[in-house]
Short mmCIF file of C-alpha atoms in Angstrom, two decimals:
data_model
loop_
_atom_site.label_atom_id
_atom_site.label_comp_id
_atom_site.label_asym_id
_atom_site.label_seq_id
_atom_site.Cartn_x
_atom_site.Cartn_y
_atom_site.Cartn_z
CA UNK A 32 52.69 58.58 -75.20
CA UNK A 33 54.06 56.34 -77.93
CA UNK A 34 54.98 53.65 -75.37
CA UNK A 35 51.17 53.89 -73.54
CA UNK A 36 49.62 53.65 -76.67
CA UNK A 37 51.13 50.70 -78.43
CA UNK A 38 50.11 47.73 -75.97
CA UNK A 39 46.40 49.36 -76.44
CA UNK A 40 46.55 48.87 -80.59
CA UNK A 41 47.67 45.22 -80.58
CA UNK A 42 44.56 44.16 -77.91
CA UNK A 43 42.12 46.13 -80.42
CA UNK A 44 44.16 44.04 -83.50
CA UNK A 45 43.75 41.10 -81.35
CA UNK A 46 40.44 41.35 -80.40
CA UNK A 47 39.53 41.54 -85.00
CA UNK A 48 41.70 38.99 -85.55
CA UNK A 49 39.65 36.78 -82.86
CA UNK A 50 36.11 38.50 -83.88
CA UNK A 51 37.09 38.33 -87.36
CA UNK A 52 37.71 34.64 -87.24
CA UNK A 53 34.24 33.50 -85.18
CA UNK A 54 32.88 35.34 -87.93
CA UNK A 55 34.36 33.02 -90.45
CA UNK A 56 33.67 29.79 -88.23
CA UNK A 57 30.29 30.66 -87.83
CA UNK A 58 29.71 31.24 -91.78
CA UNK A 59 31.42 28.04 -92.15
CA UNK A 60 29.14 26.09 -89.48
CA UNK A 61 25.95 28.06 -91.07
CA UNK A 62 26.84 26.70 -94.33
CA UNK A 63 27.62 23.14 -93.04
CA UNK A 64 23.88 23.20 -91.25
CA UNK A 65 21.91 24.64 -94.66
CA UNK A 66 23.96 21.93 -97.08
CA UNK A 67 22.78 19.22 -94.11
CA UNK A 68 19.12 20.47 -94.45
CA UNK A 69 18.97 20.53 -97.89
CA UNK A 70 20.13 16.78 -98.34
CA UNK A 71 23.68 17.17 -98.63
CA UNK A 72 25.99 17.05 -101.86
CA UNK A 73 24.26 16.66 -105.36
CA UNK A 74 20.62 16.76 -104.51
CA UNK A 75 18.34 18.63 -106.44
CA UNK A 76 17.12 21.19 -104.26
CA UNK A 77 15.58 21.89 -101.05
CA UNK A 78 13.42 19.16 -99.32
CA UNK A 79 13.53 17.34 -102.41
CA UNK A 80 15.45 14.04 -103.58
CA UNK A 81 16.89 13.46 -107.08
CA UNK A 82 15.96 11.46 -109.35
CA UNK A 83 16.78 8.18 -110.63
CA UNK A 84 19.30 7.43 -112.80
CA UNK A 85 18.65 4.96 -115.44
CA UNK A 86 20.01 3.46 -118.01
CA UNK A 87 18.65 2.98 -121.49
CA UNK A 88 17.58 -0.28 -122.90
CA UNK A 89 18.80 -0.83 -126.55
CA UNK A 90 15.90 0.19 -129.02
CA UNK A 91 13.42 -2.15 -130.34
CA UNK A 92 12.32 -2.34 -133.73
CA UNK A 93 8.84 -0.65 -133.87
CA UNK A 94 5.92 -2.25 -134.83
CA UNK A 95 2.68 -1.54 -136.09
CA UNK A 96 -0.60 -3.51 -134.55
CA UNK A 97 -2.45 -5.67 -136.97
CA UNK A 98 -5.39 -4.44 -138.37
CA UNK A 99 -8.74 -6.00 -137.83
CA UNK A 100 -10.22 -7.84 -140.43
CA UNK A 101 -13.73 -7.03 -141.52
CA UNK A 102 -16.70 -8.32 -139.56
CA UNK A 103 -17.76 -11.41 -141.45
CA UNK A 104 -20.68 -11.68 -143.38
CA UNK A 105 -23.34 -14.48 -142.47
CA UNK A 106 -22.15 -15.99 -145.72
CA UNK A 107 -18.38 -16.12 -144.20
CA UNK A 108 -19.23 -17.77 -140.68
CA UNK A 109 -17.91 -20.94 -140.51
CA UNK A 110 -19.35 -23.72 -138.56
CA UNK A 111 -22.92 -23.97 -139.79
CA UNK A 112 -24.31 -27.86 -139.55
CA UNK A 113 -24.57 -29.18 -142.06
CA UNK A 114 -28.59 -31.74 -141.99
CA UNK A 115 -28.29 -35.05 -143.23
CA UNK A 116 -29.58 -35.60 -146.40
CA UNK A 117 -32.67 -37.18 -145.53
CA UNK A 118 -33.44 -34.03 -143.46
CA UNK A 119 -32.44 -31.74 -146.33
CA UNK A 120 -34.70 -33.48 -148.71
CA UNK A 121 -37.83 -31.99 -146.40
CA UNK A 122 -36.74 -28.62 -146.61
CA UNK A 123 -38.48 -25.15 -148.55
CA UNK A 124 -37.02 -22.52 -146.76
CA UNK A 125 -33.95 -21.46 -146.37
CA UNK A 126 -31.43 -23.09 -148.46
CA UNK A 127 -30.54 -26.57 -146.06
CA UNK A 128 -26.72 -25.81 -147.71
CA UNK A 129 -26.51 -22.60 -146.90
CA UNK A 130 -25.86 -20.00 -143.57
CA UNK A 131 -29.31 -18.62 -142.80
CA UNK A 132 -30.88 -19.96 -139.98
CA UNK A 133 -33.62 -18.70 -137.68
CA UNK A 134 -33.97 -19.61 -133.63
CA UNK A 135 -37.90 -19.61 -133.87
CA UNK A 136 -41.11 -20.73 -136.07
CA UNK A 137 -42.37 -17.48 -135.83
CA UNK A 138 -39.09 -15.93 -137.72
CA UNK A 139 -38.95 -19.34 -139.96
CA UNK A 140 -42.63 -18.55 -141.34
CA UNK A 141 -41.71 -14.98 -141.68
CA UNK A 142 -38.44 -15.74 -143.69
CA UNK A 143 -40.71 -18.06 -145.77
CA UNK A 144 -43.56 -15.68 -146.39
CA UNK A 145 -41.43 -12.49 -147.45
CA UNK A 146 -38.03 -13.93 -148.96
CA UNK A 147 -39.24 -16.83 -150.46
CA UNK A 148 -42.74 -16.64 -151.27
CA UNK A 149 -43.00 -12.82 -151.83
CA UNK A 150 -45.59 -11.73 -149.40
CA UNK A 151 -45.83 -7.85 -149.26
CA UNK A 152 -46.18 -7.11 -145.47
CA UNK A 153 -48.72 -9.86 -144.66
CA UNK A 154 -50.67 -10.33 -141.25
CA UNK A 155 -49.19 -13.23 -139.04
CA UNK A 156 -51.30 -15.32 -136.86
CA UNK A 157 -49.95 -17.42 -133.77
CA UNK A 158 -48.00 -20.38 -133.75
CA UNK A 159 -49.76 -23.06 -133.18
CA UNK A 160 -47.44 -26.05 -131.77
CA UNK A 161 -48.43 -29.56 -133.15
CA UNK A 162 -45.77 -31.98 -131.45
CA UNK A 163 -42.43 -31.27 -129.73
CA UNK A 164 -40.90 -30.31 -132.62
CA UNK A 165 -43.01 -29.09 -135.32
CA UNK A 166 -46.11 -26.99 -135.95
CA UNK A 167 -47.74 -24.67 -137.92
CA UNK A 168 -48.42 -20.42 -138.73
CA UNK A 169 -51.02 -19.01 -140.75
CA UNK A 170 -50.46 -15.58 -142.94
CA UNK A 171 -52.76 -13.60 -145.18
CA UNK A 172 -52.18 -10.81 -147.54
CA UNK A 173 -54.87 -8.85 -145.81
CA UNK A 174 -56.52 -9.30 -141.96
CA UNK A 175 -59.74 -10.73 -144.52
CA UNK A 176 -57.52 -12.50 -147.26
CA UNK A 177 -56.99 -16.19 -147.87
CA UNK A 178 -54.70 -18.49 -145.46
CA UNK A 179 -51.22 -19.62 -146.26
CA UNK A 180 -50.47 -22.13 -143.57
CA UNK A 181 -46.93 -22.62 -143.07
CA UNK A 182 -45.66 -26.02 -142.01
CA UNK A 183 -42.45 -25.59 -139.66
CA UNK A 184 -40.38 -27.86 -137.96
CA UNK A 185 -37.12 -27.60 -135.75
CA UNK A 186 -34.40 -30.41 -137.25
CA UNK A 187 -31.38 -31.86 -136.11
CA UNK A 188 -29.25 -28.63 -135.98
CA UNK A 189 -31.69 -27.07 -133.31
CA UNK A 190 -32.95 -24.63 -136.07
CA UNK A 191 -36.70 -24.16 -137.39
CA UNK A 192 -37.58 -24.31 -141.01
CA UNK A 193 -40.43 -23.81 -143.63
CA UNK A 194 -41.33 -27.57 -144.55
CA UNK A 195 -43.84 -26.58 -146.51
CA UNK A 196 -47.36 -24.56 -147.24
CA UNK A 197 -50.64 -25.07 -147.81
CA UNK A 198 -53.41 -22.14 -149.37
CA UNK A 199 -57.25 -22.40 -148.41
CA UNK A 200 -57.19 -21.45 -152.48
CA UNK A 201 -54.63 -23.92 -153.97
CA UNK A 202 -54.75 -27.94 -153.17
CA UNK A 203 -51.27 -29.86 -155.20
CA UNK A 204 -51.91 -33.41 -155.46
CA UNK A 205 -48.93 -33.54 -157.82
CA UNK A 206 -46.53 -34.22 -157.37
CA UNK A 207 -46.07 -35.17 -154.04
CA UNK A 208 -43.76 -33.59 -151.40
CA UNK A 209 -40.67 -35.30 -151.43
CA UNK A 210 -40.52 -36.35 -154.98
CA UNK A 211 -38.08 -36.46 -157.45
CA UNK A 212 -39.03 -34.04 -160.96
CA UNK A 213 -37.59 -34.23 -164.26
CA UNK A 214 -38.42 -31.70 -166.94
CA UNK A 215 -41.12 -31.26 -167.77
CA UNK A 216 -42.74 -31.15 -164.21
CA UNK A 217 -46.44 -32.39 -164.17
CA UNK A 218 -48.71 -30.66 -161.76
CA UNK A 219 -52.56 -31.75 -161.07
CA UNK A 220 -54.50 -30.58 -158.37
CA UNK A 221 -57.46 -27.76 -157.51
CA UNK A 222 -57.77 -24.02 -157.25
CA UNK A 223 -59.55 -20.81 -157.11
CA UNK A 224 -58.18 -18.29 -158.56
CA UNK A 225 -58.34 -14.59 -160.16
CA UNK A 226 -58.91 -15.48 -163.73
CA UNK A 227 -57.90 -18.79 -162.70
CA UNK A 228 -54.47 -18.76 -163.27
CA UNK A 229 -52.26 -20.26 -160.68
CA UNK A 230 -48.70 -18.98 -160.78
CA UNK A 231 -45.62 -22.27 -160.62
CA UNK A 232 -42.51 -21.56 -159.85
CA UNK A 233 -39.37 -24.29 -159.54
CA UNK A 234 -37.20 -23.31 -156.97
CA UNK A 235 -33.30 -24.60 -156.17
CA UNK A 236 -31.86 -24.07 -153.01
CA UNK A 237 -29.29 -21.42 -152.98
CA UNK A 238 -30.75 -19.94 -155.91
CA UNK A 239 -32.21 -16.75 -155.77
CA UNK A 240 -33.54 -16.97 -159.79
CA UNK A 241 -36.50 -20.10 -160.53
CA UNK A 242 -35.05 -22.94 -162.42
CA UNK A 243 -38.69 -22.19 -164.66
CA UNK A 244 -41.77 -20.72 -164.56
CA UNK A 245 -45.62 -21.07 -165.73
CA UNK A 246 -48.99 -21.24 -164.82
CA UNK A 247 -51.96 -23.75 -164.55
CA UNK A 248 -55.90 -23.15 -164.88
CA UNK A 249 -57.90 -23.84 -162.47
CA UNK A 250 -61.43 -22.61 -161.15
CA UNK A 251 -62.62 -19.04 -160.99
CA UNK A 252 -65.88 -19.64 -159.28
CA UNK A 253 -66.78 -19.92 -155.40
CA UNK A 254 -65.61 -23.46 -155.97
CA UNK A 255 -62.03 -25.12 -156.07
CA UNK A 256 -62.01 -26.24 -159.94
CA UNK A 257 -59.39 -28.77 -160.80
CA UNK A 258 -56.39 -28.11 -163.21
CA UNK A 259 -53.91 -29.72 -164.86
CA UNK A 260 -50.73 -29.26 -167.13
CA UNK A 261 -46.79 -28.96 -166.97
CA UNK A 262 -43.95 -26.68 -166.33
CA UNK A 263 -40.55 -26.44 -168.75
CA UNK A 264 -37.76 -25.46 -165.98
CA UNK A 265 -34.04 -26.49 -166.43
CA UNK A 266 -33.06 -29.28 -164.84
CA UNK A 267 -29.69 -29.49 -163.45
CA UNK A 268 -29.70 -33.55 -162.94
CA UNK A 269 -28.99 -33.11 -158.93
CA UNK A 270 -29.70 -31.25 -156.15
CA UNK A 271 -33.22 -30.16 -154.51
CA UNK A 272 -35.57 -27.66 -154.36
CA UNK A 273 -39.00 -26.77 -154.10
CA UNK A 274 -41.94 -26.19 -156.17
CA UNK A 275 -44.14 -22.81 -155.41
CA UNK A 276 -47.83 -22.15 -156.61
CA UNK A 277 -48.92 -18.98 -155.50
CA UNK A 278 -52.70 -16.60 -156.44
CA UNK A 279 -52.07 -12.92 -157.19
CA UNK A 280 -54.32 -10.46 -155.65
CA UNK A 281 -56.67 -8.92 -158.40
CA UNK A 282 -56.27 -5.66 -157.14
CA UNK A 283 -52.88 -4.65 -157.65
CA UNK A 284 -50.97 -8.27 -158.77
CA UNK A 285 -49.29 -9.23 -155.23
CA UNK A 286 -48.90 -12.60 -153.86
CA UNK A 287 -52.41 -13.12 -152.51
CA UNK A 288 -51.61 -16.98 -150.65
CA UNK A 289 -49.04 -19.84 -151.79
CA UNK A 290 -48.25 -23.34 -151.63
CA UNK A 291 -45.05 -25.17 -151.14
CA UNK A 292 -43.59 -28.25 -151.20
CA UNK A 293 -39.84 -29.67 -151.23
CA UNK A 294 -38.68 -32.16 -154.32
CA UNK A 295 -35.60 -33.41 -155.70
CA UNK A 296 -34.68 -33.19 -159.36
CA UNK A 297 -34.17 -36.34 -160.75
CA UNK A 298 -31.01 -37.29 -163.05
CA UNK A 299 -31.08 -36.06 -166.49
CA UNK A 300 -31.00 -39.07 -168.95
#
């Protein structure tokens, strides 16, 4: 028995052995194929593909981004033209020296009659054009009230100012526009007026304050009546202006209509 059975253990020990090691080759070739689909050596993980490396810069110092400057006032932008002098001389409203400008007659007049003159929300008629570059706008206090006419004119810088003003209640003969004034200023001319008074102002550009104040008499009636008399103002020796005569409304003491006209102030002796 011991001699049949022998040869029969060593095939079945054979036959593991050989079983046992297709086992291991297949594990091995099952691995092989898995690592293969997965990308091979060092990837990150199935079906997907590491990474790239880099390398990092040297730091930079950090900085902080500038902060904007306040939006400039009208007063701050630079660039304004500035008239020639003879152009200047012409001017009421606004200050020929200064920043404010307006694009149209219509807004010139309005700047004239509210900022400069005092006007408490007047009525605006049409502009009415006179030659290329010039022309005329009437206001009232009231739809009924007295005219202010406003003369206007576009100058050399493209702009449109207040040249002057007339007032169906106020006629200045003196002085003229244009002149030159010393203190005291002499004014003649006629009026009709609420107790006929007629209030004067002298005006400087860039000046928000009058250089002086005062009043002349005129008429009362249906009738312009003349007056005369003179204004104590301070006189800085240079520079120009403008001189304003304006009505107040009897009613409640408003600027009923105004007149206007540019000067220069003569040199102190």
């Amino acid at each position: 028995m011991n001699e049949n059975t022998a040869p029969s253990d060593r095939g079945r020990k054979t036959v593991i052995v050989l079983l046992a090691a297709a086992l291991v080759a297949a594990a091995v070739w099952i691995a092989i194929m898995l690592m293969q689909q997965a990308g091979g050596p060092g990837q990150d993980g199935p079906g997907t593909t590491a990474a790239p490396q880099t390398t990092a810069s040297p730091s930079s110092p950090v900085t902080s981004a500038p902060t904007p400057s306040p939006t400039a006032s009208a007063s701050d932008l630079p660039g304004t033209p500035t008239l020639p002098a003879a152009e200047a001389a012409t001017v009421v409203w606004p200050d020929p020296g200064g920043t404010l400008r307006y694009g149209t007659p219509e807004d010139a007049a309005e700047g004239f009659a509210e900022d400069f003159a005092g006007f408490t929300d007047p009525v605006y008629g049409e502009f009415m054009q006179g030659d290329a570059r010039s022309g005329e706008l009437e206001i009232r206090a009231l739809a009924d009230g007295a005219v202010t006419t406003v003369l206007l004119r576009q100058l050399s810088d493209g702009q449109w100012y207040a040249i002057g003003a007339t007032s169906s209640e106020i006629q200045l003969d003196v002085p003229a526009a244009g002149e030159m004034i010393s203190a005291p200023v002499a004014l003649s001319g006629s009026s009709r007026a609420f107790e006929a008074t007629v209030n004067v102002e002298v005006r400087a550009h860039g000046t928000a304050e009058p250089l002086g104040t005062g009043i002349v008499m005129g008429g009362s009636g249906p009738d312009l009546g003349p007056f005369s008399g003179s204004v104590q103002w301070g006189n800085p020796g240079t520079g120009s202006g403008a001189l304003l005569l304006f009505v107040s409304s009897a009613k409640d003491g408003s600027v009923w209509t105004a007149a206007a006209v540019p000067v220069g102030f003569a040199a102190q002796p």
